[in-house]
């Protein structure tokens, strides 16, 4: 099995126009963030997609995912109290059911495999 995460897919993820929607008010801690998402490819039970969020602070409950930040800047706070700064090139993993807080400083775009 080979997931389609090649240079063309990453370029598509960088250039893709995403339609944004407001984040659920129950998840918003600060600001008026919006998100956009699009699936790029599917293989068996895996999905490769792009996700973007505008500045603000939101909470979330995650699904199993590996991601690479394509652009932007955010601080990811995990339920265990740890924090990680995310910038272009950052690689991360999220676990199913993990509670997180995303503090988005500059619009963040990531490509994910979930």
XYZ file of C-alpha atoms in Angstrom:
114
model
C 0.000 0.000 0.000
C 1.327 3.417 -0.915
C -0.339 6.625 0.193
C -0.306 9.367 -2.451
C 1.781 11.913 -0.515
C 4.143 13.029 -3.250
C 5.307 16.495 -4.348
C 2.289 16.966 -6.617
C -0.100 16.231 -3.726
C 1.709 18.678 -1.447
C 1.651 21.360 -4.166
C -2.065 20.745 -4.672
C -2.588 21.105 -0.903
C -0.730 24.433 -0.876
C -2.660 25.928 -3.796
C -6.143 24.516 -3.207
C -8.887 27.083 -2.570
C -10.828 26.033 0.513
C -14.313 27.131 1.457
C -14.251 28.218 5.092
C -16.965 27.867 7.703
C -17.076 29.322 11.224
C -15.893 27.005 13.987
C -18.671 25.683 16.237
C -19.132 28.397 18.928
C -18.888 25.735 21.657
C -15.295 25.084 20.545
C -14.209 28.742 20.281
C -12.181 30.097 23.185
C -11.056 33.339 21.528
C -11.552 35.152 18.234
C -13.716 34.178 15.279
C -11.764 31.381 13.595
C -12.940 29.596 10.479
C -11.833 26.285 9.001
C -11.660 24.772 5.554
C -11.057 21.140 4.672
C -10.777 19.004 1.546
C -9.950 15.365 0.905
C -7.221 14.928 -1.704
C -7.005 11.137 -1.954
C -8.264 7.960 -0.337
C -6.662 4.558 -0.119
C -8.306 1.711 1.777
C -9.157 3.179 5.201
C -6.774 6.160 4.876
C -7.566 9.689 3.753
C -5.060 12.329 2.683
C -6.416 15.849 2.941
C -5.746 19.482 3.606
C -7.094 21.462 6.575
C -6.784 25.170 7.320
C -7.739 27.332 10.301
C -7.645 31.115 10.669
C -6.365 32.931 13.794
C -8.134 32.371 17.090
C -8.229 29.739 19.819
C -10.330 26.570 19.607
C -10.699 23.282 21.439
C -11.067 19.955 19.692
C -11.290 16.202 20.213
C -8.982 14.550 17.715
C -8.971 11.468 15.504
C -5.886 9.369 14.723
C -3.845 11.539 12.383
C -0.346 12.344 11.192
C 0.163 15.808 9.719
C 2.709 18.171 8.198
C 2.262 21.929 8.549
C 2.507 23.607 5.150
C 2.307 27.221 6.352
C 1.264 29.360 9.278
C 1.943 29.335 12.998
C 0.040 27.859 15.928
C 0.577 26.559 19.437
C -0.937 23.130 20.050
C -1.788 22.461 23.688
C -2.454 18.848 24.601
C -4.662 17.537 27.376
C -1.579 16.395 29.323
C -0.424 20.035 29.586
C 2.345 19.811 26.978
C 2.643 22.379 24.192
C 4.253 22.360 20.779
C 4.853 25.256 18.394
C 3.752 24.458 14.861
C 5.302 26.190 11.842
C 5.881 25.225 8.211
C 7.620 21.853 8.158
C 6.423 20.729 11.599
C 5.303 17.109 11.726
C 2.803 15.971 14.334
C 0.634 13.101 15.465
C -2.790 13.266 17.079
C -4.447 10.354 18.872
C -8.097 9.382 18.650
C -10.020 10.998 21.520
C -7.166 13.338 22.485
C -8.377 16.719 23.750
C -6.466 19.669 22.299
C -6.464 23.441 22.187
C -5.244 25.173 19.031
C -3.956 28.736 19.501
C -3.607 29.942 15.929
C -1.337 32.975 15.496
C -1.195 33.016 11.665
C -3.542 31.037 9.403
C -2.357 27.438 9.631
C -2.598 24.960 6.761
C -1.657 21.321 7.132
C -1.769 18.193 5.052
C -2.964 15.166 6.993
C -3.222 11.419 6.789
C -6.092 10.056 8.876
